[in-house]
Short mmCIF file of C-alpha atoms in Angstrom, two decimals:
data_model
loop_
_atom_site.label_atom_id
_atom_site.label_comp_id
_atom_site.label_asym_id
_atom_site.label_seq_id
_atom_site.Cartn_x
_atom_site.Cartn_y
_atom_site.Cartn_z
CA MET V 1 115.43 114.42 99.53
CA LYS V 2 117.84 116.91 100.00
CA LEU V 3 120.08 117.55 103.58
CA PRO V 4 121.29 120.79 104.20
CA HIS V 5 125.41 121.00 103.92
CA ALA V 6 125.97 122.31 107.41
CA ALA V 7 127.91 119.57 108.66
CA ASP V 8 128.59 120.34 112.15
CA ALA V 9 125.20 121.25 112.89
CA LEU V 10 123.42 119.25 115.20
CA ALA V 11 120.33 117.81 113.78
CA ILE V 12 119.23 115.15 116.33
CA ASP V 13 119.00 115.84 120.02
CA TRP V 14 116.54 113.04 121.32
CA ALA V 15 117.18 111.07 124.50
CA GLY V 16 120.81 110.84 124.95
CA THR V 17 121.38 110.72 121.08
CA ARG V 18 123.25 113.17 119.35
CA LEU V 19 124.00 113.32 116.09
CA THR V 20 125.50 116.38 113.45
CA TYR V 21 124.65 116.57 109.95
CA ALA V 22 127.46 115.02 108.58
CA GLU V 23 126.82 111.74 111.04
CA PHE V 24 123.04 111.91 110.34
CA ASP V 25 123.92 112.06 106.51
CA ALA V 26 126.78 109.15 107.20
CA ALA V 27 123.85 107.07 108.65
CA VAL V 28 121.27 107.57 105.93
CA ASP V 29 123.88 106.32 103.39
CA ALA V 30 124.97 103.10 105.46
CA TRP V 31 121.26 102.26 106.16
CA PRO V 32 120.80 98.55 104.59
CA ALA V 33 117.83 98.35 101.83
CA PRO V 34 115.29 95.63 102.55
CA ARG V 35 116.50 92.76 100.58
CA LEU V 36 113.87 90.40 100.95
CA HIS V 37 112.63 91.13 97.21
CA GLU V 38 112.56 94.36 95.12
CA HIS V 39 109.64 95.68 96.20
CA SER V 40 110.08 95.01 99.76
CA ALA V 41 109.69 98.26 102.19
CA HIS V 42 111.42 99.61 105.39
CA ASP V 43 109.74 99.75 108.48
CA ALA V 44 110.24 102.69 111.09
CA SER V 45 107.36 102.04 112.86
CA GLU V 46 109.23 100.65 116.41
CA LEU V 47 112.37 102.17 116.05
CA ALA V 48 113.12 104.92 118.36
CA VAL V 49 112.88 108.25 116.84
CA PRO V 50 116.29 108.92 115.58
CA ASP V 51 116.84 105.35 113.80
CA ALA V 52 112.91 105.96 112.24
CA LEU V 53 114.38 109.35 110.85
CA ILE V 54 117.36 108.16 109.79
CA CYS V 55 115.10 104.99 107.78
CA VAL V 56 112.40 107.61 106.45
CA PHE V 57 115.35 109.26 104.51
CA ALA V 58 117.05 106.25 103.68
CA ALA V 59 114.27 104.86 102.28
CA ALA V 60 113.54 108.37 100.26
CA ARG V 61 117.41 108.46 99.20
CA GLN V 62 116.98 104.69 97.90
CA GLY V 63 113.92 104.95 96.39
CA ARG V 64 111.72 102.78 98.59
CA ALA V 65 108.83 103.28 100.75
CA VAL V 66 108.83 102.98 104.43
CA HIS V 67 106.22 102.10 107.21
CA VAL V 68 105.56 104.75 109.46
CA GLU V 69 102.37 103.22 111.24
CA ASP V 70 101.04 102.85 114.82
CA PRO V 71 102.70 99.20 115.86
CA ALA V 72 99.20 98.77 118.07
CA ALA V 73 96.50 99.79 115.27
CA ARG V 74 98.39 98.88 111.88
CA PRO V 75 96.25 99.24 108.82
CA GLU V 76 95.66 96.38 106.42
CA ARG V 77 97.64 96.69 103.45
CA GLN V 78 97.28 94.42 100.15
CA SER V 79 100.76 96.11 98.27
CA VAL V 80 102.67 99.24 98.10
CA PRO V 81 101.60 101.69 95.23
CA ALA V 82 104.15 102.53 92.86
CA GLY V 83 106.30 105.58 93.73
CA ALA V 84 105.21 105.27 97.37
CA TRP V 85 107.26 106.62 99.79
CA LEU V 86 105.67 106.90 103.54
CA LEU V 87 103.17 104.21 104.28
CA ILE V 88 101.04 105.68 106.67
CA GLY V 89 97.69 105.26 108.32
CA THR V 90 94.30 106.89 109.27
CA SER V 91 93.87 106.94 113.08
CA GLY V 92 91.15 104.42 113.22
CA SER V 93 89.25 104.76 116.80
CA THR V 94 88.64 100.89 116.60
CA GLY V 95 92.20 100.03 115.63
CA ARG V 96 91.07 99.35 112.24
CA SER V 97 93.67 102.27 110.74
CA ARG V 98 93.09 103.11 106.48
CA PRO V 99 96.07 102.44 104.64
CA LEU V 100 97.54 105.51 103.11
CA ALA V 101 100.88 105.86 100.93
CA ARG V 102 102.36 109.30 99.86
CA THR V 103 104.91 110.51 97.79
CA VAL V 104 108.44 112.44 98.74
CA GLN V 105 106.86 115.15 96.95
CA SER V 106 103.29 115.06 98.34
CA TRP V 107 104.97 116.54 101.36
CA THR V 108 108.33 118.45 100.26
CA ASP V 109 106.41 120.25 98.11
CA SER V 110 104.69 121.88 100.62
CA PHE V 111 108.03 122.67 102.27
CA ASP V 112 108.82 126.02 101.24
CA GLU V 113 105.34 127.30 101.80
CA PHE V 114 105.19 126.22 105.05
CA THR V 115 108.61 127.47 105.94
CA SER V 116 107.45 131.05 104.42
CA ILE V 117 104.44 130.92 106.86
CA THR V 118 106.31 129.63 109.78
CA GLY V 119 109.81 130.89 109.68
CA ILE V 120 111.53 127.79 110.64
CA ASP V 121 115.35 127.55 109.96
CA GLY V 122 118.59 126.06 110.67
CA SER V 123 119.43 127.91 113.43
CA ASP V 124 116.26 126.47 115.38
CA ARG V 125 115.53 123.34 117.70
CA VAL V 126 112.42 121.70 116.81
CA LEU V 127 110.72 119.85 119.51
CA VAL V 128 108.67 117.37 118.32
CA THR V 129 105.80 116.34 121.05
CA GLY V 130 104.28 113.38 120.19
CA PRO V 131 104.84 109.93 118.19
CA LEU V 132 105.91 109.84 114.61
CA HIS V 133 102.95 107.40 113.53
CA ALA V 134 101.11 110.71 114.11
CA THR V 135 101.30 112.56 110.71
CA MET V 136 101.82 115.83 112.32
CA HIS V 137 104.64 115.09 114.48
CA LEU V 138 106.34 113.19 111.53
CA PHE V 139 106.10 116.40 109.14
CA ALA V 140 107.42 118.43 112.11
CA ALA V 141 110.69 116.43 112.20
CA VAL V 142 111.19 115.76 108.65
CA HIS V 143 110.30 119.41 107.75
CA ALA V 144 113.06 120.42 110.21
CA LEU V 145 115.75 118.55 109.24
CA TRP V 146 115.09 119.61 105.57
CA VAL V 147 115.55 123.24 106.50
CA GLY V 148 118.51 122.06 108.66
CA ALA V 149 117.14 122.48 112.14
CA CYS V 150 118.05 120.23 115.05
CA VAL V 151 114.97 117.89 116.33
CA THR V 152 114.93 117.38 119.88
CA ASP V 153 112.40 115.90 122.77
CA ASP V 154 114.07 118.41 125.37
CA PRO V 155 111.75 121.68 126.05
CA ARG V 156 114.40 123.37 127.64
CA GLY V 157 116.39 124.71 124.77
CA ALA V 158 113.71 124.31 121.87
CA THR V 159 112.88 127.36 120.18
CA VAL V 160 110.05 125.90 118.05
CA ALA V 161 107.26 123.14 119.42
CA HIS V 162 104.56 121.26 116.91
CA ALA V 163 101.86 121.03 119.65
CA VAL V 164 98.04 120.14 119.83
CA PRO V 165 96.71 122.72 122.21
CA ALA V 166 96.72 121.46 125.25
CA VAL V 167 99.85 120.37 125.20
CA LEU V 168 101.14 124.28 124.19
CA ARG V 169 99.49 125.07 127.70
CA THR V 170 101.82 123.32 129.15
CA LEU V 171 104.90 123.97 127.22
CA VAL V 172 104.95 127.86 128.14
CA GLU V 173 106.21 126.46 131.21
CA THR V 174 108.82 124.70 130.60
CA ALA V 175 109.99 125.86 127.28
CA PRO V 176 112.02 129.46 128.29
CA GLU V 177 113.23 129.59 124.54
CA LEU V 178 110.14 129.24 122.64
CA ARG V 179 109.71 131.71 119.81
CA LEU V 180 107.25 129.43 117.74
CA ALA V 181 104.73 127.43 118.32
CA VAL V 182 102.99 125.53 115.37
CA VAL V 183 99.65 124.17 116.42
CA ALA V 184 97.71 121.17 114.49
CA GLY V 185 95.40 118.09 115.27
CA THR V 186 92.58 120.07 116.54
CA THR V 187 91.52 123.54 116.72
CA PHE V 188 93.13 126.48 118.75
CA ASP V 189 90.64 128.00 120.95
CA SER V 190 90.72 130.44 123.66
CA GLY V 191 91.40 127.87 126.28
CA ALA V 192 94.26 126.81 124.84
CA ALA V 193 95.97 130.34 124.53
CA GLU V 194 94.14 130.76 127.96
CA GLY V 195 91.88 133.78 126.64
CA TRP V 196 93.40 135.39 123.32
CA SER V 197 91.70 139.09 123.30
CA GLY V 198 92.15 142.23 121.77
CA ALA V 199 95.45 141.83 119.01
CA GLY V 200 94.95 138.32 119.95
CA ARG V 201 97.81 137.84 122.79
CA ASN V 202 97.63 137.42 126.34
CA ASP V 203 100.42 138.72 128.83
CA ARG V 204 101.80 134.94 129.13
CA PHE V 205 102.51 134.85 125.14
CA ASP V 206 103.42 138.40 125.44
CA ARG V 207 106.06 137.40 127.69
CA LEU V 208 107.83 135.21 126.08
CA HIS V 209 107.36 136.57 122.55
CA LEU V 210 105.78 133.72 121.59
CA ARG V 211 104.44 133.25 117.60
CA VAL V 212 101.71 130.91 117.09
CA VAL V 213 100.98 129.49 113.66
CA GLU V 214 97.98 127.30 113.52
CA TYR V 215 97.56 124.88 110.61
CA TYR V 216 94.66 122.32 109.39
CA GLY V 217 95.54 119.40 107.35
CA ALA V 218 94.77 115.90 107.32
CA ALA V 219 96.66 112.32 107.03
CA GLU V 220 95.21 111.91 103.44
CA LEU V 221 95.80 115.67 102.40
CA SER V 222 98.80 116.83 103.79
CA LEU V 223 99.00 121.03 104.37
CA VAL V 224 95.47 122.68 103.74
CA ALA V 225 95.30 125.84 105.21
CA ALA V 226 97.51 127.77 107.80
CA ARG V 227 97.46 131.36 109.60
CA VAL V 228 99.37 133.05 112.08
CA VAL V 229 97.15 133.46 115.33
CA PRO V 230 94.70 135.56 115.64
CA GLU V 231 94.65 135.69 111.33
CA PRO V 232 92.05 133.94 109.68
CA LEU V 233 92.78 130.55 108.39
CA ARG V 234 93.76 130.62 104.70
CA LEU V 235 94.16 127.97 102.22
CA LEU V 236 97.54 127.41 101.02
CA PRO V 237 98.51 128.25 97.21
CA GLY V 238 97.45 125.75 95.00
CA VAL V 239 94.78 123.99 97.33
CA ASP V 240 90.90 124.45 96.33
CA ALA V 241 87.95 123.80 98.49
CA GLU V 242 84.36 123.43 98.59
CA ILE V 243 81.56 123.32 100.93
CA ARG V 244 79.06 120.59 100.20
CA ASP V 245 76.37 119.97 102.46
CA GLY V 246 78.22 121.63 105.44
CA LEU V 247 81.34 119.44 104.82
CA LEU V 248 84.57 120.31 103.38
CA TYR V 249 85.97 119.22 100.16
CA VAL V 250 89.82 119.85 99.46
CA ARG V 251 91.37 119.69 95.83
CA SER V 252 95.28 119.36 96.45
CA PRO V 253 98.42 118.39 94.99
CA TYR V 254 99.44 117.20 98.39
CA ARG V 255 97.00 114.43 98.58
CA VAL V 256 97.90 110.55 99.09
CA LEU V 257 98.46 108.30 96.02
CA GLY V 258 95.11 106.60 94.95
CA ALA V 259 92.91 109.41 96.20
CA ASP V 260 90.24 111.22 94.57
CA GLU V 261 90.90 114.54 93.06
CA TRP V 262 88.35 116.19 95.68
CA VAL V 263 89.09 114.54 98.98
CA CYS V 264 86.65 114.69 102.00
CA VAL V 265 87.66 113.58 105.22
CA GLY V 266 84.17 114.24 107.01
CA ASP V 267 85.01 117.95 108.78
CA LEU V 268 81.99 120.58 109.15
CA ALA V 269 83.23 124.04 107.60
CA GLU V 270 82.51 127.46 106.44
CA ARG V 271 84.11 129.43 103.99
CA GLY V 272 84.06 133.67 104.91
CA PRO V 273 83.60 136.62 102.14
CA ASN V 274 86.91 136.76 101.17
CA GLY V 275 87.76 133.04 101.15
CA ASP V 276 88.80 132.19 104.59
CA LEU V 277 88.16 128.89 106.03
CA VAL V 278 86.54 127.98 109.19
CA VAL V 279 86.96 124.11 110.11
CA ARG V 280 84.03 123.08 112.85
CA GLY V 281 85.66 119.47 113.00
CA ARG V 282 83.10 116.66 113.10
CA GLY V 283 80.29 117.93 115.38
CA ASP V 284 79.19 115.81 118.41
CA ALA V 285 80.63 112.63 116.31
CA ALA V 286 84.08 112.66 116.95
CA VAL V 287 86.26 113.41 120.15
CA ASP V 288 89.81 114.57 120.09
CA VAL V 289 92.13 113.22 122.72
CA GLY V 290 95.53 114.46 122.41
CA GLY V 291 95.63 115.34 118.68
CA THR V 292 93.89 111.67 117.82
CA THR V 293 90.64 111.91 116.60
CA VAL V 294 88.12 109.39 117.92
CA ILE V 295 84.95 108.87 116.14
CA ALA V 296 82.17 108.17 118.33
CA GLU V 297 80.30 106.09 116.06
CA ASP V 298 82.97 103.53 115.79
CA VAL V 299 83.25 103.22 119.62
CA GLU V 300 79.68 102.79 119.74
CA ARG V 301 79.33 100.33 117.23
CA LEU V 302 81.78 98.29 119.26
CA LEU V 303 80.35 98.50 122.33
CA ASP V 304 76.88 97.46 120.90
CA ALA V 305 78.08 94.16 120.01
CA ILE V 306 79.42 93.36 122.75
CA ASP V 307 76.90 90.59 124.72
CA GLY V 308 74.79 92.54 127.81
CA VAL V 309 75.07 95.69 125.89
CA ARG V 310 71.59 97.21 124.92
CA ALA V 311 72.26 100.35 123.77
CA SER V 312 75.54 102.95 124.31
CA ALA V 313 76.15 106.97 123.66
CA VAL V 314 80.12 108.20 123.47
CA VAL V 315 80.91 111.94 124.22
CA GLY V 316 83.95 113.69 124.99
CA THR V 317 84.73 114.68 128.53
CA PRO V 318 87.15 117.88 128.92
CA HIS V 319 90.75 117.05 129.88
CA THR V 320 93.55 119.69 131.02
CA VAL V 321 96.35 117.92 129.69
CA LEU V 322 94.63 115.64 126.60
CA GLY V 323 91.93 118.48 125.39
CA ALA V 324 89.29 115.63 126.09
CA THR V 325 88.63 111.82 126.75
CA VAL V 326 85.97 109.66 126.15
CA THR V 327 83.08 108.60 128.31
CA ALA V 328 80.50 105.68 127.43
CA VAL V 329 77.28 106.08 128.69
CA LEU V 330 75.54 102.73 128.31
CA GLU V 331 72.25 100.69 128.90
CA LEU V 332 73.19 97.43 130.24
CA ASP V 333 70.83 94.38 130.47
CA ASP V 334 72.65 93.78 133.89
CA PRO V 335 74.73 95.99 135.72
CA VAL V 336 77.47 93.34 136.23
CA VAL V 337 78.62 92.93 133.07
CA LEU V 338 79.99 96.22 133.13
CA ASP V 339 83.61 94.65 134.08
CA SER V 340 83.60 92.23 131.20
CA VAL V 341 82.09 95.23 128.90
CA LYS V 342 85.25 97.27 130.12
CA ALA V 343 87.71 94.50 129.48
CA ARG V 344 86.47 93.94 126.02
CA ALA V 345 86.81 97.56 125.02
CA ARG V 346 90.24 97.60 126.60
CA ALA V 347 91.47 94.67 124.24
CA ALA V 348 89.71 96.15 120.95
CA LEU V 349 90.31 99.78 121.06
CA GLN V 350 93.08 101.85 120.38
CA LYS V 351 94.30 103.52 123.51
CA GLU V 352 93.18 106.79 122.98
CA ALA V 353 89.38 105.33 122.32
CA VAL V 354 88.93 103.47 125.61
CA PRO V 355 86.53 104.96 127.73
CA ARG V 356 88.12 106.71 130.71
CA ARG V 357 84.63 107.36 132.43
CA TRP V 358 81.91 104.69 132.39
CA VAL V 359 78.46 105.56 133.42
CA VAL V 360 75.59 103.32 133.24
CA VAL V 361 71.82 104.71 132.68
CA ASP V 362 68.52 102.90 132.73
CA ARG V 363 67.80 104.73 129.33
CA LEU V 364 69.48 106.82 127.22
CA PRO V 365 67.51 109.66 125.38
CA ARG V 366 66.66 109.15 122.22
CA THR V 367 64.98 111.82 119.29
CA GLY V 368 61.85 110.88 117.49
CA SER V 369 63.24 108.29 114.93
CA GLY V 370 64.70 106.59 117.84
CA LYS V 371 68.31 107.66 117.36
CA ILE V 372 70.23 108.15 120.44
CA ALA V 373 70.28 112.02 121.41
CA ARG V 374 74.41 112.20 122.02
CA ALA V 375 73.64 116.17 122.66
CA ARG V 376 71.63 115.55 125.31
CA VAL V 377 73.42 112.77 126.79
CA ARG V 378 76.25 115.26 126.98
CA ASP V 379 74.21 117.40 128.34
CA SER V 380 73.26 115.08 131.18
CA LEU V 381 76.86 114.54 132.34
CA SER V 382 77.43 118.20 132.60
#
């Protein structure tokens, strides 16, 4: 993977660590290869961000694979596919993350198009607002280094920020130099922008001269579609999409190793008359917690298996920073078991999936077929 030649330019400015591109390049060259056996992979999962990025680039340069996974929810991986570079995982709501592997080209081949859409270049300071095991943040950092920008955790001098919509709300107050926000992880709605209207800009965004680019992607697919807000979401060149029974299927040159030609990640979507894409998300079966998708049924299955729980329903509760948090509504054999249910959930669930609100009811609403009526549960809490 190439690095720009502006040797004196700053590549990393993160938590007190400052590296020029010359220093970063030298550190990549000096990073030791794994020595256990010829198929060993690097592991950047628990490294500080500067070292993790050095490790990721070193793996590409050495032709090795590198784990960048959530240390608290590592996927079970039987082997490393030939040609793999990044070993990542889906955000499994119960900690059972699914392993994925992608090649260098499955990301870098999309970089020129992404650069054209966003306008990010070597003069930018790119703010990364979340952990690297979330692929939107790792993509942001690797792309920034690929174009010669500076990766930073300091909003004060940042000119570009990658963020979920809820985080963007706070950034507009703390990042005075921001010119571009790249939004992903969940749909960019009017609430995130405090009421986009007219030509799509509000007073605060106008005052900051802030341009917003939204993209839709998935860990399995990388980039799928993008737009400059408030334009429609359009597929990237070379990416095809079909709607089957309301679900989005994507054929992409950027998909992970071993994926089917057409990939469905479970999102509801529609195609407009001009081929525009409207992604509806996963309906009432998903809660987006700060960019991490928590599947309600996964959490419910775990809760229902705990002694004393007769039935459960999991819904999202709006949150000003995270976008939403998880609420669990329970039918219990005896209310006194609630504390033990909470303890079991905390021990088994990924932190984003742990309910922050617990409600005990005599009986959950059900449909005529006996299924939990989640929409009615949500309505009862509002």
